Coordinates of C-alpha atoms and ligand atoms in Angstrom, one line a residue:
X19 CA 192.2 107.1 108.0
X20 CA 189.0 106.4 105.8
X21 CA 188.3 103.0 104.3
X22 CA 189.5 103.2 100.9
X23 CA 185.5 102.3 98.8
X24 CA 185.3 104.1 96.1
X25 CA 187.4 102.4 92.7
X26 CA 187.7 105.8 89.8
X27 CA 190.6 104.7 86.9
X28 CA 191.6 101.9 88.6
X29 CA 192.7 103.2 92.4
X30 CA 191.0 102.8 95.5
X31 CA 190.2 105.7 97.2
X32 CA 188.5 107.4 100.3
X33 CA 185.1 108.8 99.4
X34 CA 184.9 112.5 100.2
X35 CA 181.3 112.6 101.0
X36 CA 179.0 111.8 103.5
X37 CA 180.0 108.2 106.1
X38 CA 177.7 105.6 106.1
X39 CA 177.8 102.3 107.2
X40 CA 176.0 98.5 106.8
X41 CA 174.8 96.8 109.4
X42 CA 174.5 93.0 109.3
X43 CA 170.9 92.7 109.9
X44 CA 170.5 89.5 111.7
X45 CA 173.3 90.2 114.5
X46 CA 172.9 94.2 114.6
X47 CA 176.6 94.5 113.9
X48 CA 178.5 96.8 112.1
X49 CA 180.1 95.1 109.0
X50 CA 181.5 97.9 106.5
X51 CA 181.6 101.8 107.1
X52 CA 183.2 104.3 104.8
X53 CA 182.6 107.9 103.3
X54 CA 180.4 108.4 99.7
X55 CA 181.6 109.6 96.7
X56 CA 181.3 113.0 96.5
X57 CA 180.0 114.6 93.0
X58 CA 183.2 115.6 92.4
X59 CA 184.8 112.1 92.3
X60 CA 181.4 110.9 90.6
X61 CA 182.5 113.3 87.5
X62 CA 186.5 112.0 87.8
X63 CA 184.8 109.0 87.2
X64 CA 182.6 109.5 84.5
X65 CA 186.0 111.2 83.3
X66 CA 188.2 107.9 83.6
X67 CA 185.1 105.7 82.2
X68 CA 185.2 108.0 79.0
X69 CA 188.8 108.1 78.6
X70 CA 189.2 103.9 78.8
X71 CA 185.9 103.7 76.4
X72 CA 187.7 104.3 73.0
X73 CA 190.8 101.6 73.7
X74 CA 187.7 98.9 76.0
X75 CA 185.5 98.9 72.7
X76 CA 188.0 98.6 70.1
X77 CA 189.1 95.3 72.1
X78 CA 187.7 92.4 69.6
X79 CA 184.8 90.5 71.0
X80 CA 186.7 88.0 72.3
X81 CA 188.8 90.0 74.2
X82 CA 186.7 91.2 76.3
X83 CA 185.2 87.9 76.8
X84 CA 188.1 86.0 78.0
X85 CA 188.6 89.6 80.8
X86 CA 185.0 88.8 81.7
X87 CA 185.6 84.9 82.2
X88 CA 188.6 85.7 84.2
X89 CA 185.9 87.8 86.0
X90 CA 183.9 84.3 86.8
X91 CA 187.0 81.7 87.7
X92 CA 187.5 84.8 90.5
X93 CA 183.8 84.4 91.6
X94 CA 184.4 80.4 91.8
X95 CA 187.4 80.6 93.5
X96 CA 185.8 83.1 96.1
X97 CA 182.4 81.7 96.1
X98 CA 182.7 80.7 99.5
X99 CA 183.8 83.9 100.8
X100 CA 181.6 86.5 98.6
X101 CA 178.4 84.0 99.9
X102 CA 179.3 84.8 103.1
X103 CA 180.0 88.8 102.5
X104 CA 176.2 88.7 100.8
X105 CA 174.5 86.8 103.8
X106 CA 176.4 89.1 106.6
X107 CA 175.6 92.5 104.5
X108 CA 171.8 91.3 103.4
X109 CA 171.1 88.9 106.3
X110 CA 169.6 86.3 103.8
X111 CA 170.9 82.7 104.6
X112 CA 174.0 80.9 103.2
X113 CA 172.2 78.5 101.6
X114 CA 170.7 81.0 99.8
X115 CA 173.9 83.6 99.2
X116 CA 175.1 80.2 97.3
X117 CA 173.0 80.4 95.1
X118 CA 173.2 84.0 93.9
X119 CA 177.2 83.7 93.3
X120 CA 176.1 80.5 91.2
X121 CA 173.8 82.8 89.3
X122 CA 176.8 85.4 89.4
X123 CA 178.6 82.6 87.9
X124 CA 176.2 81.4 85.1
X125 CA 175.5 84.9 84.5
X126 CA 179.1 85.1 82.4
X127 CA 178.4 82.4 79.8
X128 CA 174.9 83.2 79.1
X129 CA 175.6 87.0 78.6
X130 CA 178.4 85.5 76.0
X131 CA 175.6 84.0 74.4
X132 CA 172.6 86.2 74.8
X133 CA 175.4 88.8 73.1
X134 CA 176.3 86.9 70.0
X135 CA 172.1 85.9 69.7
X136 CA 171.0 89.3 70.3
X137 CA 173.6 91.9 69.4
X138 CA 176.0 89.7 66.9
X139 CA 177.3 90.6 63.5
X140 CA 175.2 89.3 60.5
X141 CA 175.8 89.5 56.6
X142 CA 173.5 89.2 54.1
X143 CA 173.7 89.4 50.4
X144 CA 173.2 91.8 48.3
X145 CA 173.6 92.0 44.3
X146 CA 176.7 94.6 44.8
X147 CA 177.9 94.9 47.8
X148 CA 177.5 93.4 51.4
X149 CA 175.2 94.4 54.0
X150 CA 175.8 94.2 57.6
X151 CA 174.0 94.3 60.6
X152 CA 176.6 94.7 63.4
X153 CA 176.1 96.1 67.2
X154 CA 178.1 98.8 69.2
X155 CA 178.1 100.1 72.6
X156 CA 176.3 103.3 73.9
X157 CA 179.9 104.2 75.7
X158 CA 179.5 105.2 79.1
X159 CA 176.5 103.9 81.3
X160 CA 175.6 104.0 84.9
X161 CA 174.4 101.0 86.6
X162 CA 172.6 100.8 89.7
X163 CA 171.9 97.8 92.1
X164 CA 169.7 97.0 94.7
X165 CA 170.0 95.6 98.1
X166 CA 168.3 92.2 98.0
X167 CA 170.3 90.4 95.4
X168 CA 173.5 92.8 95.9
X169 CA 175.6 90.3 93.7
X170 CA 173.5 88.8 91.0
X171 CA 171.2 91.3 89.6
X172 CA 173.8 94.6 89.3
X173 CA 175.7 91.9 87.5
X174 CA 173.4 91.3 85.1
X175 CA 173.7 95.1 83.7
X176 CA 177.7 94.8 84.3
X177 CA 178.8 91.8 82.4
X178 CA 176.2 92.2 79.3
X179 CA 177.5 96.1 79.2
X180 CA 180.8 95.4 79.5
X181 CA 180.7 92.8 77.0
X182 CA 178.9 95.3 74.4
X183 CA 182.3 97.4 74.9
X184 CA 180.9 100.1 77.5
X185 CA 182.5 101.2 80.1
X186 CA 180.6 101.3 83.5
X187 CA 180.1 103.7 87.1
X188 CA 178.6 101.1 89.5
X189 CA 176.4 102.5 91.9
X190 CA 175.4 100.1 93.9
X191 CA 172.7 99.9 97.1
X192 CA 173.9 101.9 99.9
X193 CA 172.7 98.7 102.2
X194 CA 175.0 96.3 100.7
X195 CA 178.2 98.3 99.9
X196 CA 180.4 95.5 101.6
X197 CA 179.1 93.4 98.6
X198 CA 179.9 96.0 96.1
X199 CA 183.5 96.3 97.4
X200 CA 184.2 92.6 97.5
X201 CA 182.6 92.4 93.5
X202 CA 184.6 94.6 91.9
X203 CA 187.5 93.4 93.7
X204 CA 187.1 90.4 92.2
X205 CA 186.6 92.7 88.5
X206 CA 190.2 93.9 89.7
X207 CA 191.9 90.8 90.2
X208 CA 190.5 89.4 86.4
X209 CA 192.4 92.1 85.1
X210 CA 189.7 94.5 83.9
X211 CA 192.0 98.3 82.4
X212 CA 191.8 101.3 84.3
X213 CA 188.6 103.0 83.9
X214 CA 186.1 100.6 82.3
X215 CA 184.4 99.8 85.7
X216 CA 184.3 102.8 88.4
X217 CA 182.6 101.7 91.8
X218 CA 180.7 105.1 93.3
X219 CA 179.6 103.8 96.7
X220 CA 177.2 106.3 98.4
X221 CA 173.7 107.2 99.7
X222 CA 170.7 108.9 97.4
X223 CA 173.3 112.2 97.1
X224 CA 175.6 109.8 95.1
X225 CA 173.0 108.2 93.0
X226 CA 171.4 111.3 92.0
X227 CA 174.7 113.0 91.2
X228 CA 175.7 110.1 89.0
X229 CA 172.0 110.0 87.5
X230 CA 171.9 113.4 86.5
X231 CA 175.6 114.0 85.3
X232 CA 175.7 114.8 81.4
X233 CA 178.4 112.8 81.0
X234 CA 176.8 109.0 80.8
X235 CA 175.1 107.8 77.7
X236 CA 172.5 105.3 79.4
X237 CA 171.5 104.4 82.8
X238 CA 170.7 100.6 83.9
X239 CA 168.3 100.6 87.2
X240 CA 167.3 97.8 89.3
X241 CA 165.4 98.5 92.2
X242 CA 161.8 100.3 93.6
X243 CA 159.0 101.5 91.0
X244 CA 159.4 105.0 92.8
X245 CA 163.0 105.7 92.2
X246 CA 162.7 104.6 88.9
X247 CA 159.8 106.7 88.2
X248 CA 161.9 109.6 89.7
X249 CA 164.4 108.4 87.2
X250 CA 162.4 108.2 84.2
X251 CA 161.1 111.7 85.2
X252 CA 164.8 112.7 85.4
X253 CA 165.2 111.2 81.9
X254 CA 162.1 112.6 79.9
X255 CA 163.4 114.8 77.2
X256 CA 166.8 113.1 77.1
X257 CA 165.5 110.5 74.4
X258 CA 169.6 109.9 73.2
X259 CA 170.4 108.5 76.8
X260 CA 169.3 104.7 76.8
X261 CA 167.1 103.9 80.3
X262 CA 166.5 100.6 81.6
X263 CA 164.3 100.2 84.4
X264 CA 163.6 96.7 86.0
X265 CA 161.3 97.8 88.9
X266 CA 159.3 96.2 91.5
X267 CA 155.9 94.0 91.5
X268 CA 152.6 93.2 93.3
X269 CA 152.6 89.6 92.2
X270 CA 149.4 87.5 92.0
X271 CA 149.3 83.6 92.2
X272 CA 145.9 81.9 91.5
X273 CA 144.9 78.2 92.4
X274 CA 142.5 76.3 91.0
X275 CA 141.4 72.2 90.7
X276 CA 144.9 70.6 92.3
X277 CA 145.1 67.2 93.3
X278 CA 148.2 67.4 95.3
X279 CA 147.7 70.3 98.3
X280 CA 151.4 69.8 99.9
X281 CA 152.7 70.2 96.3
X282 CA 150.6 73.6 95.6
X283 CA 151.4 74.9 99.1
X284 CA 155.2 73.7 98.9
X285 CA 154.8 76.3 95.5
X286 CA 152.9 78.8 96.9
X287 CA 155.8 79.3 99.8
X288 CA 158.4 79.1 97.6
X289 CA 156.6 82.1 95.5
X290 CA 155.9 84.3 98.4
X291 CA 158.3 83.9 101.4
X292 CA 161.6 83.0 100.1
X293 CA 164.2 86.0 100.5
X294 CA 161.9 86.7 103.6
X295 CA 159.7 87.8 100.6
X296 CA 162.4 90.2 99.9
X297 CA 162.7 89.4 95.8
X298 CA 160.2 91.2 93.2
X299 CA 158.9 88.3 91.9
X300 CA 157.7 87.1 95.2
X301 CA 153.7 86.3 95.2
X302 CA 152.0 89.2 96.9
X303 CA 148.6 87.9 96.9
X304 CA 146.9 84.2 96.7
X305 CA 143.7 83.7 95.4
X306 CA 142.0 80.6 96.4
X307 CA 138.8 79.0 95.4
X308 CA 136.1 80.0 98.0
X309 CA 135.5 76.1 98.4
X310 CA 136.5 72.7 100.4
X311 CA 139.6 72.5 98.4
X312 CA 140.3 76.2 98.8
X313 CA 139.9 75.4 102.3
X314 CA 141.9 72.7 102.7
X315 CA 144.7 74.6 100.8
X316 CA 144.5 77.2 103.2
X317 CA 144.4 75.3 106.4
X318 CA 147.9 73.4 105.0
X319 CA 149.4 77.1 103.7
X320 CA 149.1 78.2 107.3
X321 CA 150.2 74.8 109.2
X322 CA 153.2 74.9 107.0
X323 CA 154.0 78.5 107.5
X324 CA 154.0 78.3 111.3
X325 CA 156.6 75.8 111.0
X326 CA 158.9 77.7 108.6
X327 CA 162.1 78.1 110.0
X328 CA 163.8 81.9 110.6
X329 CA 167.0 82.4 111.7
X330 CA 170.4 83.3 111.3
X331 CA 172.5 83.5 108.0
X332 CA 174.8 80.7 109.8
X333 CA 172.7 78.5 111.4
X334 CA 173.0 74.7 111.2
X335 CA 170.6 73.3 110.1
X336 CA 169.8 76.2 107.7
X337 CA 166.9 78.6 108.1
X338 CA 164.4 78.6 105.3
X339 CA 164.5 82.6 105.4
X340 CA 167.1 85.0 107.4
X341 CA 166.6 88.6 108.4
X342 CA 165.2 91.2 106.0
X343 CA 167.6 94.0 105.4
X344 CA 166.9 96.0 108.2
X345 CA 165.5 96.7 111.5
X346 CA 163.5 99.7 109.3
X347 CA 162.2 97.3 106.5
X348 CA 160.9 94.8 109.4
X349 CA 159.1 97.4 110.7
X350 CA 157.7 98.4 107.4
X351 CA 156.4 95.0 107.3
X352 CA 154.8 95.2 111.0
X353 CA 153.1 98.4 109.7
X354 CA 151.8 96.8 106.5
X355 CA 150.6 94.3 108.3
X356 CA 148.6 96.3 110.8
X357 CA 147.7 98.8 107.7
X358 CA 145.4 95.4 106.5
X359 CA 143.7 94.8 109.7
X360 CA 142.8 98.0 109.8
X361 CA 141.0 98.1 106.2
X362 CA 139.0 94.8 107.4
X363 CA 142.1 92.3 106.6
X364 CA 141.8 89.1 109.5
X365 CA 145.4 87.6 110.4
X366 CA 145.6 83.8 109.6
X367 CA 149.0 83.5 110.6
X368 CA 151.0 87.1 112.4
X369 CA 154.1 88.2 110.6
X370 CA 156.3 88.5 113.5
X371 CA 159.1 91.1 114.5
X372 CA 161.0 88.5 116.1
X373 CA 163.5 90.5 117.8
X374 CA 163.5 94.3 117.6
X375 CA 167.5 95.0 117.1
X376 CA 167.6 92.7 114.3
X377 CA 165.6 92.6 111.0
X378 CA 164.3 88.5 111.8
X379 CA 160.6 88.1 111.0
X380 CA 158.3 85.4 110.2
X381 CA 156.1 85.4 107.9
X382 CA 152.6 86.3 108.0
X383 CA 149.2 85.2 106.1
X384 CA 146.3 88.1 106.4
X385 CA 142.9 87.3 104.5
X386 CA 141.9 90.2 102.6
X387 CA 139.0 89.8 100.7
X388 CA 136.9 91.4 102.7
X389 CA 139.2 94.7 102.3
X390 CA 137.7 97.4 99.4
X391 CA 139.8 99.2 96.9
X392 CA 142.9 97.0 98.4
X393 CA 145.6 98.8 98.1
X394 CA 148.0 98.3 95.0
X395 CA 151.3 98.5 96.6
X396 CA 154.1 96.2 96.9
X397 CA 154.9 95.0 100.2
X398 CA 158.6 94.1 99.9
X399 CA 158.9 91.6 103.0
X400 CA 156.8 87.9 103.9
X401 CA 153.4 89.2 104.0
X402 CA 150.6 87.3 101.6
X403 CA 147.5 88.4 101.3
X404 CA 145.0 85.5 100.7
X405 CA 141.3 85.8 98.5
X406 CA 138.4 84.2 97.9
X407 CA 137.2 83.9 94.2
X408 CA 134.2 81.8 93.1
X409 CA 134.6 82.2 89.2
X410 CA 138.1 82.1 87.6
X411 CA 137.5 85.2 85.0
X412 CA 136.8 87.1 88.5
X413 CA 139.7 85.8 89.9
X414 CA 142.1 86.8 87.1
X415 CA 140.3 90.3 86.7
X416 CA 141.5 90.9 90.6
X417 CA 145.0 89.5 89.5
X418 CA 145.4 92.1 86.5
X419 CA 143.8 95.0 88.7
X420 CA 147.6 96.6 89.5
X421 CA 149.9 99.4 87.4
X422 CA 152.7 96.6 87.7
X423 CA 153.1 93.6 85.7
X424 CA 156.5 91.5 86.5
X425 CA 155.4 88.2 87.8
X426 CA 152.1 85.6 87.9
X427 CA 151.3 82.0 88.3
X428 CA 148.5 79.6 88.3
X429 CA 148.6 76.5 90.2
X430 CA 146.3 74.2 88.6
X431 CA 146.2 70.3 86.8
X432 CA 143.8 71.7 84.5
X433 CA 146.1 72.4 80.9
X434 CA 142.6 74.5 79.6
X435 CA 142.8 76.4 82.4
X436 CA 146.1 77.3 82.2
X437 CA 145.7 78.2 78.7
X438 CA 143.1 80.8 79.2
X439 CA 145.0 82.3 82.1
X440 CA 147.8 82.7 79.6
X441 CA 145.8 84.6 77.3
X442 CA 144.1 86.9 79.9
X443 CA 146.9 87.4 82.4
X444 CA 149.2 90.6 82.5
X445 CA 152.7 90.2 83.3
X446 CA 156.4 89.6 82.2
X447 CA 156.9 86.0 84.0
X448 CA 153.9 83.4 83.7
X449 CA 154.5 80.1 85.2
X450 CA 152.1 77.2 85.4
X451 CA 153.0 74.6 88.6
X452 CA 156.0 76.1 89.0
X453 CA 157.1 78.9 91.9
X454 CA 156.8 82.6 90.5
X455 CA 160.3 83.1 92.3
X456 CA 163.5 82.0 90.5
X457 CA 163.6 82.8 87.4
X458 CA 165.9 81.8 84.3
X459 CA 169.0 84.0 83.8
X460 CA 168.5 82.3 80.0
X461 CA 165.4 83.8 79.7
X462 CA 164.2 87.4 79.5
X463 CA 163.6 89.1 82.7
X464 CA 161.6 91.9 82.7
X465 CA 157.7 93.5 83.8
X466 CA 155.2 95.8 82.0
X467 CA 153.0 98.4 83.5
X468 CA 155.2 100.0 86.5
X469 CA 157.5 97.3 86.8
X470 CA 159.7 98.3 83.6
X471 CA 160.1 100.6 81.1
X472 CA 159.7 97.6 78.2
X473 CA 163.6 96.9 78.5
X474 CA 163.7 93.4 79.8
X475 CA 166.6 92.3 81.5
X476 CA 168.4 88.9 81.8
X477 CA 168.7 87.5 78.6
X478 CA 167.7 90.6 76.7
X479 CA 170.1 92.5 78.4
X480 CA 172.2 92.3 75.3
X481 CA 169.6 94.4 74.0
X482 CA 170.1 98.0 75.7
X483 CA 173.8 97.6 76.1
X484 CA 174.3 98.2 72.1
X485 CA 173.0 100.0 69.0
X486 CA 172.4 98.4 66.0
X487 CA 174.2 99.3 62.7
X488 CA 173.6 98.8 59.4
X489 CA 175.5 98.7 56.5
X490 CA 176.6 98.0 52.6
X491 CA 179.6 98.1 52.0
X492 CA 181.9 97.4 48.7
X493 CA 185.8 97.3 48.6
X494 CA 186.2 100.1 46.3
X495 CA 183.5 102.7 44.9
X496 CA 182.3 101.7 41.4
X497 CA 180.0 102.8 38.7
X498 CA 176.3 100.4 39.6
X499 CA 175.4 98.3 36.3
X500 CA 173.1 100.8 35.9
X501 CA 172.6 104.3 36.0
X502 CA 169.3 106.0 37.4
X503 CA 166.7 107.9 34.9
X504 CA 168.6 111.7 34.2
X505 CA 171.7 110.7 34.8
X506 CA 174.7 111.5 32.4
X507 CA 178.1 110.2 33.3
Ligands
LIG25 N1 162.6 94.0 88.4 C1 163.7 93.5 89.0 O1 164.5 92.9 88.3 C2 164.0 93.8 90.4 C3 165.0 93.0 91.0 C4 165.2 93.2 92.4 C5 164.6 94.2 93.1 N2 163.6 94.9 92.5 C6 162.9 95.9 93.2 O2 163.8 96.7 93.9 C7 163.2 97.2 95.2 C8 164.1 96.8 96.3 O3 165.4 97.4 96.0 P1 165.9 98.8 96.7 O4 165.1 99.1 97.9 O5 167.3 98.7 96.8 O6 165.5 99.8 95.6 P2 165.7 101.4 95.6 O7 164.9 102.0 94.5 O8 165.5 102.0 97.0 O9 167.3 101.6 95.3 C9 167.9 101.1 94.1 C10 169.1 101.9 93.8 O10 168.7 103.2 93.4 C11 169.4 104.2 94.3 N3 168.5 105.3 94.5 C12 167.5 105.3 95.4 N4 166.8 106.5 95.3 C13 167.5 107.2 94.3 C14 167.3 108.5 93.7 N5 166.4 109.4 94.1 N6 168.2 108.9 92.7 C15 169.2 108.1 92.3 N7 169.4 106.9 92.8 C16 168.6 106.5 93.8 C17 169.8 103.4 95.5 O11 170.9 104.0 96.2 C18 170.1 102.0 94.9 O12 171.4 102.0 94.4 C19 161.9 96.4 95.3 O13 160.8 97.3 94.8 C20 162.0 95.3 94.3 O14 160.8 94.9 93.8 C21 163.3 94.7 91.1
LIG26 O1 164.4 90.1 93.1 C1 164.1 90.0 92.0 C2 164.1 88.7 91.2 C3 165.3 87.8 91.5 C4 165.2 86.5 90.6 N1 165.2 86.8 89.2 C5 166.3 86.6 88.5 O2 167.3 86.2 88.9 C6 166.1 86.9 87.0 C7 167.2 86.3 86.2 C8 168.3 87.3 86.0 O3 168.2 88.5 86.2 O4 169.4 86.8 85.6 C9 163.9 85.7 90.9 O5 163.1 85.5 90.0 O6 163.8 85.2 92.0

């Protein structure tokens, strides 16, 4: 009999569709298989999310909030458990599958708060009358996930939109369904009505039949700038469907004038080879002053990276990085890699496939600055591409020259430098001495250029999961204290 995956009105069911499977990427082992939804349970659905939209919004504030804080004492009781589900369905290592239920967590109370900041009720006065600026919620949105934080970042679209008093159809990353399953689970058990969250586990079939069904008022997309180009294509013309797109990134980190080099390369790591450089915000390329220091910086950067530590989700002691998703995606990186070389890139340090049934790679250091009209692609995996700059205007010129925009950095003890790099600088995330990787669920989280569509995410979730509404309102209609030019009562 098939695994019961897909959740419609509160029943798990067998999907109809196509099986698929997840493989746990860093022991080539089968870890979840079951069939997608087929369109016909994506509209039943869509159906049950409409029908429980009416009675889930007209739930005060704060009864909603105390199902979505149920929702977070289920994450802490199952931390241990849901960290392990993420690292065996992503590969990534436990220490690090900790830390995205913690931001799971900590994602419940700051979407309380970004919610009454953002999307509150406020009164002012007015001389007859009151006037209101309140929120409400599109109704029924579509949220989908993907793979390399399968917990934390399709749960910051969830808990703001459910919070805003929409009900939601999950879609999440066909590569981490086991993480999907064990989430909403965990929805289930805090009590969430039949209805208001409907898990649609499936491949691209599933995601475009959800995408393009009539029956959702908005769409909230995490994942690659080309599906959510496709998406925003999909959406053109539908203005009165609300899109978010948080997309992906060819991150730029410059350094320039540091006094401590292990402290710079310790950052510049951090930024480009944590997650197996498997999160958006991860630096893509280093520019490094074509000098002694720049030198020096480089020559640590490398030593240091030989020594980084790959391995297995479980280890002990801990890897630094685990596998990357799959065997395909550590390929992609091999290929990348070799793509460089051949445009006149010189390998300081190889990105290795370290065994080919399993997704384990180390990360790799190419020097690129000999390479012309480098190629403004993202890289999803731990390759950085390393240039030479000899003025800082130059430097930041090459930084800006990409359609994305989500994350940048300078590493620097100059405070005037900082400041003009600031000014000139084109992304959503700027951080000065500080990895470009980790940032601030309290903060907004969003890119311009092809990584978003000016809907940032995070903190300003609040912002696309409701509508403002004004209004004056009086307790009983009444004559004003005075009438209007012409007009004869
Ligand atoms: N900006 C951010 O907040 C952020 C965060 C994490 C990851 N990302 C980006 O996400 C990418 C990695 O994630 P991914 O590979 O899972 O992304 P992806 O675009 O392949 O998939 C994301 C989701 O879209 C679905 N999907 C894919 N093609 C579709 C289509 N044609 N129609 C409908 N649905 C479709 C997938 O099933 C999945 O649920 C990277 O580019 C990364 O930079 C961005
Ligand atoms: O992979 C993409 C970025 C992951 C992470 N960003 C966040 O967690 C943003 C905060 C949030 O969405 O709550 C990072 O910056 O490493």
């Amino acid at each position: 009999m098939s695994h019961a995956v897909q959740f419609i009105n509160g029943q798990w069911l067998a999907g109809e569709g196509k099986s698929f499977s997840s493989l746990d990427p860093a022991k080539n082992q089968q870890v979840w298989q079951g069939q997608a939804a087929s369109a016909e349970q994506v509209d039943a659905a869509i159906n049950a999310a409409r029908a429980a939209q009416y009675s889930w919004g007209d739930l005060s504030f704060e009864a909603r909030v105390e199902v979505v804080k149920r929702f977070a004492e289920q994450l802490a009781e199952n931390k241990e458990a849901l960290a392990l589900c993420i690292a065996r369905d992503t590969g990534k290592a436990l220490w690090e599958s900790r830390t995205e239920v913690a931001a799971m967590i900590g994602k419940v109370d700051i979407s309380v708060r970004a919610y009454e900041e953002r999307t509150g009720t406020k009164e002012n006065p007015m001389p007859q009358g009151r006037a209101f600026i309140r929120h409400k919620p599109h109704g029924v949105v579509a949220v989908f996930g993907p793979y390399n934080f399968p917990g934390h970042l399709p749960n910051g679209h969830i808990v703001p939109a459910l919070l805003a008093g929409n009900t939601v159809l999950f879609k999440p990353s066909e590569l981490t369904p086991m993480v999907a399953e064990h989430t909403v689970k965990l929805w289930e058990k805090a009590g969430l009505p039949a209805g208001v969250l409907n898990l649609l586990q499936g491949e691209v079939d599933t995601g475009k039949a959800l995408a393009s069904h009539d029956g959702i008022d908005g769409l909230f997309f995490t994942g690659s700038s080309r599906t959510g180009h496709y998406l925003h294509q999909q959406f053109a013309g539908r203005p009165e469907k609300i899109l978010a797109l948080e997309m992906g990134g060819n991150n730029p980190l410059i350094v320039q004038d540091v006094s401590n080099i292990d402290a710079a390369v310790h950052d510049i790591v951090q930024s480009a080879f944590i997650s197996a450089g498997q999160r958006c915000t991860c630096a893509r390329k280093l520019f490094l002053p074509a000098n002694a220091q720049g030198d020096a910086i480089l020559a640590r950067l490398i030593e240091v990276t030989r020594n980084i530590k790959t391995g297995l989700y479980d280890a002990d002691p801990q890897p630094f990085i685990g596998a990357m998703i799959s065997v395909a995606a550590a390929k992609g990186m091999r290929a990348a890699q070799q793509q460089l070389v051949d445009l006149g890139g010189e390998v300081l340090v190889e990105l290795q496939h370290l065994q080919s049934d399993t997704a384990l790679v180390s990360p790799g250091i190419i020097e690129c600055s000999n390479i012309k009209n480098f190629p403004d692609e993202e890289h999803f995996g731990p390759l950085l591409k390393v240039f030479r700059f000899t003025d800082f205007d130059t430097a930041i010129d090459a930084a800006n020259n990409t359609s994305f925009g989500l994350s940048a950095g300078l590493l620097s003890d100059s405070q005037e430098l900082y400041q003009h790099f600031y000014r000139r600088i084109r992304a959503g995330i700027v951080n000065w001495n500080r990895p470009i990787t980790g940032a601030s669920s309290a903060a907004p989280f969003g890119g311009i250029g092809g990584s978003g569509n000016h809907r940032a995410s995070a903190y300003y979730a609040a912002d696309y999961c409701a509508y403002p509404v004004a209004s004056v309102e009086l307790d009983q209609v009444s004559m004003p204290e005075q009438l209007s030019p012409g007009l004869t009562f």
